[in-house]
Each structure stands twice: as structure tokens, then as C-alpha cells.
Amino acid sequence: MKELRKVSSSIVLMILLPLIILLVGCSSEKSTKSTTSENEANIEEKSLRIIATSDIHGKFYPYLYARNEEDTSGSMAQLATAIPKFYTNNTLLVDCGDSIQDNSANLFLDEEVHPVIKGLNRLGYDIWVTGNHEYNYGMDIVKKSIDSFDGQVLVGNVYDENGEPLADAYTILDRNGIRVAVIGMVTPYIQFWDSKNLAGYTVTDPVEETRKIIDKIQGQYDVLIGTMHMDIVNDNNYPHSGVQELAEECPEFDLIVAAHGHNRIEGELINKVVVVENKNMAQTMSVIDIDLDRSKDGWTVSDVRSQAIDISNYEPDAEFMTAFEQYNEKAVEDAHKLIGTFDGDYLIKENEIEVIPRALVEDSALIDLINSVMRFYSDADVTAAALTRLDANLSRGDIYKYNISNIYRYSNSLYKIKMTGSQLKTFMEWNASLYNQYQPGDLTISFKKDQRFYIFHMFSGINYDFDISQEEGNRITRLTWPDGTPVKNDDSFEMAIEDYCVNSLIMVPGVIFDEDDMPEIVDSEIRSDIGSIPDMIVDYIENECDGKLKAECDNNWKIVGNDWDEELHNKAVELENEGKLEVPFDSDRNKIAVDPIRESDLN
């Protein structure tokens, strides 16, 4: 009987035990949930971190293929080391575009996923905004890039032929209970730079689009962020293409991540909006911390702090390097293709003073080579070439494909336009505005502040002088055809020039020409079978020069009006090179003299 009671008690216990455990568990879970809810209710402060990059320009590996050299000033491989150092559980990781162009990135356009997009996916980016250079290769490439990104793509001002948006204009994400609204746009100037690729598409005003979105989502967010592939200032004075105007007309932003300008902006206040921007090729990374306080409506931003992280301080991530080695090997192999030899000491003489580029103050064999290539493939009467990098040059010896970017950096195509002599003079005077006016007592040439050297052109097929002692608009004092006859206002001829200048400067009313006095585009498909201007240079050296390039300069133009004392000029150059004089220069991007050395400085 005693044993039976034991068995009966055991059976009862076996039946009741699971029920007891379940009840205790439920009670414990309820208690935990209640405690969590109470803790959440007691939280009065929260924070959000944004990590932002932009303008990676093909720099997935710490290597500059155009120069055939390792470069650890920045790369995605180094970002792979840096990002985890700053990443928290409330971090939003964003990139503002210009990803798949430059640094041999065009080699991978046929890949199922471009290595830079693959890198963004590997690093766990939440947001990607297309940059202007994404549109260089046609809309199929743009769409493929968008489709292959794992996160959210934002492009709020590009619409296809049916009026459908290319991608979402905004998204609202949750980070640690914080509602984060992110709006993304691209500079509207793509409609001029890549008008051919965007045929049938509509590019709208990003400021107007943003204003509509903010009005629409009022009350739906705690933090408002702009991820914009737009510089601080407007592109070529085109309205609403810069972040400054965006911040002024949309002050609701807590943060705007700018791009496109390649500037290191750690945190500038524009209309009380914090604005950051990064240098190109992953040289910097922005880290922004946003503090929030509880309010009756949710959460209110109380502080925004930002810092610019120098990526050169971080070693490349070994696993990332291994995963992307196949792409690196392909780019290195392509860069080492032998195309000829150069029989000369240089294409541009050494600068007298580092921040006064010789190629901008006198004719050079390098610019004449580019002009010769343009004339050969276009059969134009006049050509106009630009210096695309301040350190452009070529030294004696074998020429490999990677050397071509030292002559001409960008993958621009070649256009042919029809002009009159009057229009040519207008264009040339606009070019001559690069220079500051020479004043008596100046001993060196200087350049207008914030002027971009790569939109300054030097012409072939004509002879001319720039008189920098004259005011802007009156500096072309000699303009003749090669036979010496003057160029007349009603002369008609064809000029070859890169597409970038045509679409962003020449054919944009109000930049150089008035709307009723525009040149005419004759051909926008010059030797598209060969490719871009750098491709034409390769073909020209291989086939027209039989692989043997010489330094040839016709000296068809010169600067006049700088009537300084030559002895004092030489003394100024000597003192500057000895470090005893300092020539003020522009930003890191332009690094050219913005003020001259004067006679009074020698004292």
C-alpha cells in the first residue's frame, strides 16, 4: 500500500510537472516582458550612428592601376578594417555613389556583380545612391548595378520613359527604436554630362523632389538624413545642383551627406544643417553620432557630432584582399599591356614652381599629342584639349597601357561641333578667365581661385595669344589660321572636343553661350568602335605611330602681357624652391597658385 502511494504520487508528479514548468515559464516571460517594457519606458536618451563614404571610384583594392603602384591612401580593403572599429548595433552604413568608374573599374562592367558593388554588399552597406559617373556606361549598367546591390538604392530624381522612378526616393528604417528617414538624390547635371545615355529619361530638380518628400512624411520620422551625390556648390551654377541650396530650402534635415566634390568636410553647418563630405577613392570616412531625447511625440534630435576618419591609418583586411584578388590580377595584367616606346625626355617640362603647372602656362608636347589624336580621328579643323591631371607626363622608355592615364585621365568620348569664328573667340575668352590679371610687380602667373583646371582648354589648328595683362573678355590679342590669315567672326568650321565639355559647358545656355548663339553638335559618335579618348591614344600610338612616340610641340600659343623683370622672376623661383617663399594655392583638388609672387615679397 505504501509502495502504491509512492507510484501514484510519482505519476501525479509526472503529469503535473510539465504544467508547473509551463506556468512558471509563462510567468517568467511575462515578468521579463514587463520589465523590458518598463525599462524602455524609462529610457530618456538614445543615439544613432551614421558611417558614410562616397566617390570610391573603383578603389576596391589598395592599388592605382593607372600608375601601376600600390596605394594605401584609401581603399575598400582598408574600409573593411576601419568600419568594424566604429560599427555599433545602432549604425546605418551609407555610400553616396561614383563607385564603378575610374581606376580600371570599366574592366568589370560585364561582371555579374561589379567588384565595388560586391564590396559594398560584403561590408553590409544599408544605403547606396548612384553617382553621376554610374551613368557614363549607359542605363543597362546603371540598372544592373542597382539590381545587384543588396541594400536600399535611392535615386529620387531620375525617371524612365514611362515616368517610372529609377529607384526609391526615400526609405524609413528602424534603428534601436529610432525612425530614420533617408532621402537620396543625384546631381541633375547628369542630364548634360550623359545626355546621350539618358535619352528618353527625365532628370528632375532634386531640391523640389526633396521638398515634396519631406512634406509627405512629416510625423513619420525621428531623424531626417540626406544622402546626396551633390557637391556643396552648384555644378557650373546650375540651380539646385548643390547641397547648399538644398539645406537652405529644406532646413528639416538633421544631416546631409554630400558627395561629388571629393572634399574632406568633417561637419559644416549650412542653415543649421550638419553637412559632411568625403575625399575620393575611400581616403576618408565620415562617422556621425546623433543624440536624441524623449519627447511627447517620440524622439527629438538634441546633438549631431561628426568626424572624418583618415583611412590611410588602417591596414587592408586580409580576408577582403583574398576575396578580391582575382579582380586585382585582371586589372594589373591589363595595365601592363605594352603599346609602344617613347623617344623623348618628357612630354611636359618640369614645373618651375610646383603649384604653377607648366602645361597651363605654355604649349606642351603632351597637349599637342592629345590634340593630334583628336584631329586624326575626327578630321576636324580645330581641336581643344584639356589637362586632366596636374602630374600628367611621360618619360623616356616603354609605354604600357597604365601610362596612358598619365597623358589623359578620364574616359571621355569625342564630339565634333560646328562653330563660327565669333563663337570660337567667346569660348577662348571664357577659357582665358582661368588666369588672374597680371599686375605690375607680379613675378609669377597665378590662377583664379576655385577655378577647375581640367575645364581649361588649349587649342590646335589655330595660332593665338592670351594677354593676361588685359581684363577678362579682352585677352585674345592674336587669333589666326595656320597660314597666318586672321580668324574672322563669320568663319565657319568644325571643332573636336571631349563630350564632358560639350554637354556640361558649351551646350548649357548661360554658361559660355547664350541660348540663341549655341554651336551645333555635328557628331557625338566619333570612332565609338575604338572607344574613349584614352582608347584612341592607345590606338594612335600603336597604329599611327607604329608604336614609336616622339615629343612634338608646335608652340602655336603663348601667354603675353606678363612684363616682369626676368632676373627678379628667376630669383623668385629660386627662393620658392628653397622654401623661403610660399605661394598660396587652392584646395587639394586643384593645388594651383591663386596669388603671384610679387617684387615686394623678395624683401
Coordinates of C-alpha atoms in Angstrom, one line a residue, residues 52-590:
A52 CA 29.2 57.4 -44.7
T53 CA 31.5 57.1 -47.7
S54 CA 31.3 58.2 -51.4
D55 CA 33.3 58.6 -54.6
I56 CA 35.1 55.2 -54.2
H57 CA 35.9 55.4 -58.0
G58 CA 36.9 51.8 -58.4
K59 CA 39.3 51.7 -55.5
F60 CA 38.3 48.3 -54.1
Y61 CA 42.0 47.3 -53.7
P62 CA 44.9 49.4 -52.4
Y63 CA 46.3 49.9 -55.9
L64 CA 46.3 52.6 -58.5
Y65 CA 46.3 50.7 -61.8
A66 CA 46.7 53.8 -63.9
R67 CA 50.0 54.4 -62.1
N68 CA 50.9 50.7 -61.6
E69 CA 51.6 51.2 -57.9
E70 CA 50.3 50.2 -54.5
D71 CA 48.5 53.0 -52.8
T72 CA 47.2 52.8 -49.2
S73 CA 45.8 56.3 -49.0
G74 CA 42.4 54.6 -49.1
S75 CA 40.5 51.6 -50.5
M76 CA 37.6 49.3 -49.8
A77 CA 40.0 46.7 -48.4
Q78 CA 41.0 49.3 -45.7
L79 CA 37.4 50.3 -45.1
A80 CA 36.8 46.6 -44.3
T81 CA 39.2 47.1 -41.4
A82 CA 38.1 50.6 -40.4
I83 CA 34.3 50.2 -40.4
P84 CA 34.1 47.4 -37.7
K85 CA 36.1 49.7 -35.4
F86 CA 33.2 52.2 -35.5
Y87 CA 30.2 50.0 -36.2
T88 CA 27.6 49.6 -33.4
N89 CA 24.2 47.9 -33.1
N90 CA 22.6 51.3 -34.0
T91 CA 24.7 52.1 -37.0
L92 CA 23.5 53.0 -40.5
L93 CA 26.1 52.5 -43.3
V94 CA 25.6 54.6 -46.4
D95 CA 27.5 55.3 -49.6
C96 CA 26.8 58.2 -52.0
G97 CA 28.0 56.9 -55.3
D98 CA 30.6 57.3 -58.1
S99 CA 31.6 53.7 -57.5
I100 CA 32.1 51.9 -60.8
Q101 CA 34.2 54.4 -62.7
D102 CA 38.0 55.2 -62.7
N103 CA 40.9 53.1 -61.5
S104 CA 40.2 50.5 -64.3
A105 CA 36.7 49.9 -62.9
N106 CA 35.4 49.8 -66.5
L107 CA 37.2 46.4 -66.9
F108 CA 34.5 44.8 -64.8
L109 CA 31.3 46.2 -66.3
D110 CA 30.5 42.8 -67.8
E111 CA 30.8 41.0 -64.4
E112 CA 27.5 39.8 -63.0
V113 CA 28.3 41.9 -59.9
H114 CA 30.8 44.7 -60.2
P115 CA 33.6 44.3 -57.6
V116 CA 32.8 47.6 -56.0
I117 CA 29.1 46.7 -55.6
K118 CA 30.2 43.3 -54.3
G119 CA 32.4 45.1 -51.8
L120 CA 29.5 47.3 -50.6
N121 CA 27.5 44.1 -50.2
R122 CA 30.3 42.4 -48.3
L123 CA 30.7 45.3 -45.9
G124 CA 27.0 45.4 -45.2
Y125 CA 26.0 48.8 -46.6
D126 CA 22.4 49.7 -46.0
I127 CA 22.1 52.6 -48.5
W128 CA 23.7 53.3 -51.9
V129 CA 23.0 56.3 -54.0
T130 CA 24.0 56.4 -57.7
G131 CA 26.6 59.0 -58.6
N132 CA 26.9 60.9 -61.9
H133 CA 29.7 58.5 -63.2
E134 CA 27.4 55.5 -62.8
Y135 CA 25.6 56.9 -65.9
N136 CA 28.7 57.0 -68.1
Y137 CA 28.2 53.5 -69.4
G138 CA 24.5 53.5 -70.3
M139 CA 21.3 52.7 -68.4
D140 CA 21.7 49.0 -68.6
I141 CA 24.8 49.2 -66.5
V142 CA 23.0 51.6 -64.1
K143 CA 20.1 49.2 -63.7
K144 CA 22.4 46.1 -63.3
S145 CA 24.3 48.0 -60.5
I146 CA 21.1 48.9 -58.8
D147 CA 19.8 45.3 -59.0
S148 CA 23.0 43.8 -57.7
F149 CA 23.2 45.9 -54.5
D150 CA 21.8 44.0 -51.5
G151 CA 20.7 47.1 -49.6
Q152 CA 18.4 50.0 -50.4
V153 CA 19.2 52.1 -53.5
L154 CA 18.0 55.7 -53.5
V155 CA 17.6 57.8 -56.7
G156 CA 14.8 60.3 -56.2
N157 CA 15.1 62.4 -59.3
V158 CA 15.6 60.1 -62.4
Y159 CA 12.6 58.7 -64.2
D160 CA 12.4 56.4 -67.2
E161 CA 10.5 56.7 -70.5
N162 CA 7.2 55.7 -68.8
G163 CA 7.6 58.1 -65.9
E164 CA 8.6 55.4 -63.5
P165 CA 11.3 56.2 -61.0
L166 CA 14.7 54.5 -61.4
A167 CA 14.7 53.6 -57.7
D168 CA 13.1 54.7 -54.5
A169 CA 13.5 58.3 -53.5
Y170 CA 13.5 57.6 -49.8
T171 CA 13.2 55.0 -47.1
I172 CA 12.3 54.9 -43.4
L173 CA 14.3 52.5 -41.3
D174 CA 14.2 51.5 -37.7
R175 CA 17.5 51.7 -35.7
N176 CA 17.2 50.9 -32.0
G177 CA 13.6 52.1 -31.9
I178 CA 14.5 55.3 -33.8
R179 CA 12.7 56.1 -37.1
V180 CA 15.3 57.2 -39.6
A181 CA 14.2 58.7 -42.8
V182 CA 16.8 58.8 -45.6
I183 CA 16.4 60.7 -48.9
G184 CA 18.7 60.1 -51.8
M185 CA 19.3 62.2 -55.0
V186 CA 21.9 62.6 -57.7
T187 CA 23.1 65.9 -59.2
P188 CA 20.7 66.9 -62.0
Y189 CA 23.7 67.8 -64.2
I190 CA 23.8 64.2 -65.4
Q191 CA 21.3 65.3 -68.0
F192 CA 24.1 67.3 -69.6
W193 CA 27.1 65.1 -68.9
D194 CA 25.4 61.9 -70.1
S195 CA 22.6 63.3 -72.2
K196 CA 23.1 60.5 -74.8
N197 CA 22.8 57.7 -72.3
L198 CA 19.8 59.4 -70.6
A199 CA 17.8 59.9 -73.9
G200 CA 14.2 59.3 -73.0
Y201 CA 14.8 59.7 -69.3
T202 CA 13.8 62.7 -67.2
V203 CA 16.1 64.2 -64.6
T204 CA 14.2 66.4 -62.2
D205 CA 15.1 69.0 -59.7
P206 CA 16.5 67.3 -56.5
V207 CA 15.6 70.2 -54.2
E208 CA 12.0 70.3 -55.4
E209 CA 11.7 66.5 -55.2
T210 CA 13.2 66.5 -51.6
R211 CA 10.8 69.2 -50.5
K212 CA 7.8 67.1 -51.7
I213 CA 9.1 64.1 -49.8
I214 CA 9.7 65.9 -46.5
D215 CA 6.2 67.4 -46.7
K216 CA 4.7 64.0 -47.4
I217 CA 6.5 62.1 -44.5
Q218 CA 6.1 64.7 -41.7
G219 CA 5.5 62.9 -38.4
Q220 CA 6.8 59.6 -39.7
Y221 CA 10.4 60.0 -38.7
D222 CA 12.6 61.0 -35.7
V223 CA 15.8 61.7 -37.7
L224 CA 16.0 63.0 -41.3
I225 CA 19.1 62.3 -43.3
G226 CA 20.0 63.3 -46.9
T227 CA 22.3 61.1 -48.9
M228 CA 23.1 63.2 -51.9
H229 CA 25.5 62.8 -54.8
M230 CA 25.8 66.5 -55.0
D231 CA 28.6 68.9 -54.2
I232 CA 28.3 71.8 -51.7
V233 CA 28.0 74.3 -54.5
N234 CA 26.0 74.1 -57.7
D235 CA 27.6 72.4 -60.8
N236 CA 28.5 75.2 -63.2
N237 CA 26.0 77.5 -61.5
Y238 CA 23.1 75.2 -62.5
P239 CA 20.3 75.8 -60.0
H240 CA 19.6 73.3 -57.2
S241 CA 22.5 71.0 -58.1
G242 CA 24.3 71.8 -54.8
V243 CA 23.8 70.8 -51.2
Q244 CA 24.0 74.4 -50.0
E245 CA 20.7 75.3 -51.7
L246 CA 19.2 72.0 -50.5
A247 CA 20.0 72.8 -46.9
E248 CA 18.7 76.3 -47.3
E249 CA 15.3 75.2 -48.7
C250 CA 15.0 72.1 -46.6
P251 CA 16.1 73.0 -43.1
E252 CA 14.4 70.0 -41.6
F253 CA 17.4 67.8 -42.3
D254 CA 19.5 66.8 -39.3
L255 CA 22.3 65.6 -41.5
I256 CA 23.2 65.8 -45.2
V257 CA 25.9 63.5 -46.6
A258 CA 27.3 65.3 -49.7
A259 CA 29.5 63.8 -52.4
H260 CA 30.8 64.5 -55.9
G261 CA 33.2 67.3 -54.8
H262 CA 35.9 65.0 -53.3
N263 CA 36.3 67.3 -50.4
R264 CA 37.1 66.5 -46.8
I265 CA 34.3 68.2 -44.9
E266 CA 34.2 67.0 -41.3
G267 CA 31.0 68.8 -40.4
E268 CA 30.0 72.1 -41.7
L269 CA 26.8 73.9 -40.6
I270 CA 24.7 75.2 -43.5
N271 CA 21.5 76.8 -42.4
K272 CA 21.9 74.9 -39.1
V273 CA 22.1 71.6 -41.0
V274 CA 25.2 69.5 -40.5
V275 CA 26.9 68.6 -43.8
V276 CA 29.7 66.2 -44.3
E277 CA 31.6 65.1 -47.4
N278 CA 34.4 62.6 -48.1
K279 CA 37.5 62.6 -50.3
N280 CA 37.6 60.3 -53.3
M281 CA 38.9 56.8 -53.5
A282 CA 38.0 55.9 -49.9
Q283 CA 40.6 58.3 -48.5
T284 CA 38.2 59.4 -45.7
M285 CA 35.1 58.0 -44.0
S286 CA 32.6 60.1 -42.1
V287 CA 31.3 59.0 -38.7
I288 CA 28.3 60.9 -37.4
D289 CA 26.7 60.5 -34.0
I290 CA 23.2 61.8 -33.5
D291 CA 21.8 62.0 -29.9
L292 CA 18.1 62.0 -29.2
D293 CA 15.9 62.9 -26.2
R294 CA 12.5 61.5 -25.5
S295 CA 9.7 64.0 -26.3
K296 CA 5.9 63.8 -26.1
D297 CA 5.9 62.9 -29.9
G298 CA 8.7 60.3 -29.7
W299 CA 12.3 61.3 -30.1
T300 CA 13.9 64.7 -30.8
V301 CA 17.5 65.2 -32.0
S302 CA 19.5 67.0 -29.4
D303 CA 23.0 66.9 -30.8
V304 CA 24.9 65.9 -34.0
R305 CA 28.6 65.3 -33.8
S306 CA 30.8 64.3 -36.8
Q307 CA 34.4 63.3 -37.5
A308 CA 36.3 62.5 -40.7
I309 CA 38.4 59.3 -40.4
D310 CA 41.6 59.1 -42.3
I311 CA 41.6 55.6 -44.0
S312 CA 45.3 55.6 -44.6
N313 CA 45.7 54.8 -41.0
Y314 CA 44.1 51.4 -41.4
E315 CA 45.7 48.2 -42.8
P316 CA 43.9 46.3 -45.6
D317 CA 41.7 43.5 -44.4
A318 CA 43.4 40.2 -45.3
E319 CA 40.1 38.3 -46.0
F320 CA 38.8 41.1 -48.2
M321 CA 42.1 41.1 -50.2
T322 CA 41.9 37.4 -50.8
A323 CA 38.3 37.6 -51.9
F324 CA 39.0 40.3 -54.4
E325 CA 42.4 39.2 -55.6
Q326 CA 41.0 37.9 -58.9
Y327 CA 39.9 41.4 -59.9
N328 CA 43.2 42.9 -58.8
E329 CA 45.1 40.4 -61.0
K330 CA 42.9 41.2 -64.0
A331 CA 43.4 44.9 -63.6
V332 CA 47.2 44.6 -63.1
E333 CA 47.5 42.4 -66.2
D334 CA 45.6 44.9 -68.3
A335 CA 47.6 47.8 -67.0
H336 CA 50.9 46.1 -68.1
K337 CA 49.9 45.7 -71.8
L338 CA 52.9 47.1 -73.9
I339 CA 51.7 49.5 -76.6
G340 CA 55.0 51.2 -77.7
T341 CA 58.0 53.3 -76.8
F342 CA 58.6 57.0 -76.1
D343 CA 61.7 58.5 -77.7
G344 CA 62.0 61.7 -75.6
D345 CA 62.9 63.0 -72.2
Y346 CA 59.4 64.3 -71.3
L347 CA 56.1 65.4 -72.8
I348 CA 55.9 68.4 -70.3
K349 CA 59.0 70.2 -69.0
E350 CA 59.4 70.2 -65.2
N351 CA 57.4 73.0 -63.4
E352 CA 59.5 76.0 -62.4
I353 CA 57.3 76.1 -59.3
E354 CA 55.3 73.1 -58.2
V355 CA 51.9 74.9 -57.9
I356 CA 52.3 76.6 -61.3
P357 CA 51.7 73.8 -63.8
R358 CA 53.9 74.4 -66.8
A359 CA 51.2 72.8 -69.1
L360 CA 48.8 75.7 -68.2
V361 CA 51.3 78.5 -69.0
E362 CA 52.9 77.3 -72.2
D363 CA 52.3 74.8 -75.0
S364 CA 53.5 71.3 -74.4
A365 CA 54.1 68.1 -76.4
L366 CA 51.5 66.3 -74.1
I367 CA 48.6 68.6 -75.0
D368 CA 49.7 68.6 -78.7
L369 CA 49.6 64.8 -78.6
I370 CA 46.0 64.8 -77.3
N371 CA 45.1 67.4 -80.0
S372 CA 46.7 65.4 -82.7
V373 CA 44.7 62.3 -81.7
M374 CA 41.5 64.3 -81.7
R375 CA 42.2 65.8 -85.1
F376 CA 43.2 62.4 -86.6
Y377 CA 40.1 60.6 -85.6
S378 CA 37.6 63.5 -86.1
D379 CA 39.1 65.2 -89.2
A380 CA 38.1 68.5 -87.6
D381 CA 39.7 71.8 -88.4
V382 CA 40.3 72.8 -84.8
T383 CA 40.7 70.8 -81.7
A384 CA 40.6 71.6 -78.0
A385 CA 42.3 69.5 -75.3
A386 CA 42.4 69.8 -71.5
L387 CA 45.0 68.9 -68.9
T388 CA 43.2 66.2 -67.0
R389 CA 45.7 65.8 -64.1
L390 CA 48.3 68.2 -62.7
D391 CA 51.0 65.5 -62.6
A392 CA 50.4 64.4 -66.2
N393 CA 53.6 63.4 -68.1
L394 CA 55.5 60.6 -69.8
S395 CA 59.2 59.7 -69.5
R396 CA 61.5 58.0 -72.0
G397 CA 61.1 54.3 -72.5
D398 CA 58.5 51.6 -72.9
I399 CA 54.8 52.8 -72.9
Y400 CA 52.4 50.5 -71.1
K401 CA 48.7 50.9 -71.1
Y402 CA 48.8 52.2 -67.5
N403 CA 50.9 55.1 -68.7
I404 CA 48.1 56.5 -70.8
S405 CA 46.2 57.8 -67.8
N406 CA 49.3 59.9 -67.2
I407 CA 48.5 61.6 -70.5
Y408 CA 44.7 61.6 -70.4
R409 CA 42.9 60.5 -67.2
Y410 CA 39.2 60.3 -68.0
S411 CA 37.1 58.0 -70.2
N412 CA 35.6 60.8 -72.2
S413 CA 34.3 60.3 -75.7
L414 CA 35.0 62.7 -78.6
Y415 CA 32.4 65.1 -80.1
K416 CA 32.5 67.3 -83.2
I417 CA 30.7 70.6 -83.1
K418 CA 30.2 73.3 -85.8
M419 CA 31.3 76.8 -84.7
T420 CA 31.9 80.3 -86.1
G421 CA 34.9 82.5 -85.6
S422 CA 32.9 84.6 -83.2
Q423 CA 31.8 81.6 -81.1
L424 CA 35.4 80.4 -81.0
K425 CA 36.5 83.8 -79.6
T426 CA 33.8 83.6 -77.0
F427 CA 34.9 80.1 -75.9
M428 CA 38.6 81.1 -75.9
E429 CA 37.9 84.3 -73.8
W430 CA 36.0 82.1 -71.3
N431 CA 39.0 79.8 -71.1
A432 CA 41.4 82.7 -70.6
S433 CA 39.4 83.7 -67.4
L434 CA 41.4 80.9 -65.7
Y435 CA 44.2 83.4 -65.1
N436 CA 44.3 86.2 -62.7
Q437 CA 45.0 89.5 -64.3
Y438 CA 48.7 90.4 -64.3
Q439 CA 49.6 93.4 -62.3
P440 CA 52.9 95.4 -62.5
G441 CA 55.2 94.0 -59.8
D442 CA 54.0 90.4 -60.3
L443 CA 56.8 87.9 -60.8
T444 CA 54.7 84.7 -61.4
I445 CA 51.5 83.7 -63.1
S446 CA 48.5 82.8 -60.9
F447 CA 45.1 81.4 -61.4
K448 CA 41.6 82.3 -60.4
K449 CA 40.6 80.8 -57.0
D450 CA 38.3 77.7 -57.2
Q451 CA 38.7 77.5 -61.0
R452 CA 38.9 73.9 -62.2
F453 CA 42.0 73.4 -64.3
Y454 CA 40.5 70.5 -66.2
I455 CA 37.9 72.6 -67.9
F456 CA 40.6 74.9 -69.3
H457 CA 41.3 74.0 -73.0
M458 CA 44.3 74.6 -75.2
F459 CA 43.6 74.7 -79.0
S460 CA 45.2 73.3 -82.1
G461 CA 44.6 74.3 -85.7
I462 CA 44.9 78.0 -84.9
N463 CA 47.6 80.3 -83.6
Y464 CA 46.8 82.6 -80.6
D465 CA 48.0 84.6 -77.6
F466 CA 46.5 85.1 -74.2
D467 CA 47.3 88.6 -72.9
I468 CA 46.8 88.3 -69.2
S469 CA 47.5 91.9 -68.6
Q470 CA 44.1 92.6 -70.0
E471 CA 40.7 92.2 -68.2
E472 CA 38.6 89.1 -68.8
G473 CA 36.9 89.2 -72.1
N474 CA 39.7 91.0 -73.9
R475 CA 42.6 88.6 -73.6
I476 CA 42.7 87.1 -77.1
T477 CA 45.1 89.5 -78.9
R478 CA 46.2 87.3 -81.7
L479 CA 44.0 84.7 -83.5
T480 CA 44.9 83.3 -86.9
W481 CA 44.7 80.2 -89.0
P482 CA 47.9 78.2 -89.6
D483 CA 48.6 80.2 -92.8
G484 CA 48.6 83.4 -90.8
T485 CA 45.2 84.8 -92.0
P486 CA 43.1 86.2 -89.2
V487 CA 40.1 84.2 -87.9
K488 CA 37.0 86.2 -88.9
N489 CA 33.8 86.3 -86.9
D490 CA 31.8 84.7 -89.8
D491 CA 34.3 81.9 -90.5
S492 CA 32.6 78.5 -90.2
F493 CA 34.5 75.3 -89.2
E494 CA 34.3 72.1 -87.2
M495 CA 36.0 71.6 -83.8
A496 CA 36.7 68.3 -81.9
I497 CA 36.4 68.3 -78.2
E498 CA 35.5 65.9 -75.4
D499 CA 31.9 65.1 -74.6
Y500 CA 32.2 66.4 -71.0
C501 CA 32.9 69.9 -72.1
V502 CA 30.2 69.9 -74.8
N503 CA 27.5 68.6 -72.5
S504 CA 28.3 70.4 -69.3
L505 CA 29.6 73.7 -70.6
I506 CA 29.2 74.5 -74.3
M507 CA 25.7 73.3 -74.8
V508 CA 24.3 74.6 -71.5
P509 CA 22.7 78.0 -72.0
G510 CA 24.2 80.8 -69.9
V511 CA 27.5 79.0 -69.0
I512 CA 29.5 80.1 -72.1
F513 CA 27.0 80.9 -74.8
D514 CA 23.6 82.4 -74.8
E515 CA 20.7 80.2 -75.8
D516 CA 20.3 81.9 -79.2
D517 CA 24.1 81.6 -80.0
M518 CA 25.0 78.0 -79.4
P519 CA 27.3 75.9 -81.6
E520 CA 25.8 72.9 -83.3
I521 CA 26.7 69.3 -82.5
V522 CA 27.8 67.6 -85.7
D523 CA 28.8 64.1 -84.4
S524 CA 28.6 62.6 -81.0
E525 CA 29.7 59.1 -82.0
I526 CA 33.3 59.7 -83.3
R527 CA 35.0 56.4 -83.6
S528 CA 32.9 54.7 -81.0
D529 CA 34.3 51.5 -82.4
I530 CA 37.6 52.4 -80.8
G531 CA 36.1 53.8 -77.6
S532 CA 37.1 56.7 -75.3
I533 CA 39.8 59.3 -75.9
P534 CA 42.4 57.2 -73.8
D535 CA 41.5 54.3 -76.1
M536 CA 42.1 56.5 -79.1
I537 CA 45.5 57.5 -77.7
V538 CA 46.4 53.8 -77.3
D539 CA 45.3 53.1 -80.9
Y540 CA 47.1 56.1 -82.2
I541 CA 50.4 55.2 -80.6
E542 CA 50.1 51.5 -81.7
N543 CA 48.9 52.0 -85.3
E544 CA 49.6 55.6 -86.4
C545 CA 53.0 56.0 -84.7
D546 CA 53.9 52.3 -85.3
G547 CA 54.5 52.1 -81.6
K548 CA 57.1 54.9 -81.6
L549 CA 56.0 58.1 -79.9
K550 CA 58.1 61.3 -80.2
A551 CA 57.8 64.6 -78.3
E552 CA 56.5 67.1 -80.8
C553 CA 55.3 70.6 -79.9
D554 CA 54.3 73.3 -82.4
N555 CA 54.2 76.2 -79.9
N556 CA 51.1 77.6 -81.5
W557 CA 50.0 79.6 -78.5
K558 CA 51.6 81.6 -75.7
I559 CA 50.9 83.9 -72.8
V560 CA 51.9 87.6 -73.2
G561 CA 51.5 90.7 -71.1
N562 CA 53.4 89.4 -68.1
D563 CA 56.2 92.0 -68.5
W564 CA 58.2 91.1 -65.4
D565 CA 61.9 91.6 -64.8
E566 CA 63.4 88.2 -65.9
E567 CA 66.2 88.4 -63.3
L568 CA 63.7 89.0 -60.5
H569 CA 61.4 86.3 -61.8
N570 CA 64.3 83.8 -61.6
K571 CA 65.2 85.0 -58.1
A572 CA 61.5 84.4 -57.0
V573 CA 61.6 80.9 -58.5
E574 CA 64.9 80.1 -56.7
L575 CA 63.6 81.4 -53.3
E576 CA 60.3 79.5 -53.6
N577 CA 62.1 76.2 -54.4
E578 CA 64.4 76.8 -51.4
G579 CA 61.3 77.1 -49.2
K580 CA 62.0 80.8 -48.4
L581 CA 58.8 82.0 -50.2
E582 CA 55.4 80.4 -50.1
V583 CA 52.9 80.6 -53.0
P584 CA 49.3 80.4 -51.8
F585 CA 47.4 77.7 -53.7
D586 CA 43.9 76.3 -54.0
S587 CA 42.4 73.2 -52.4
D588 CA 44.0 69.8 -52.5
R589 CA 41.9 69.0 -55.6
N590 CA 43.3 71.9 -57.7

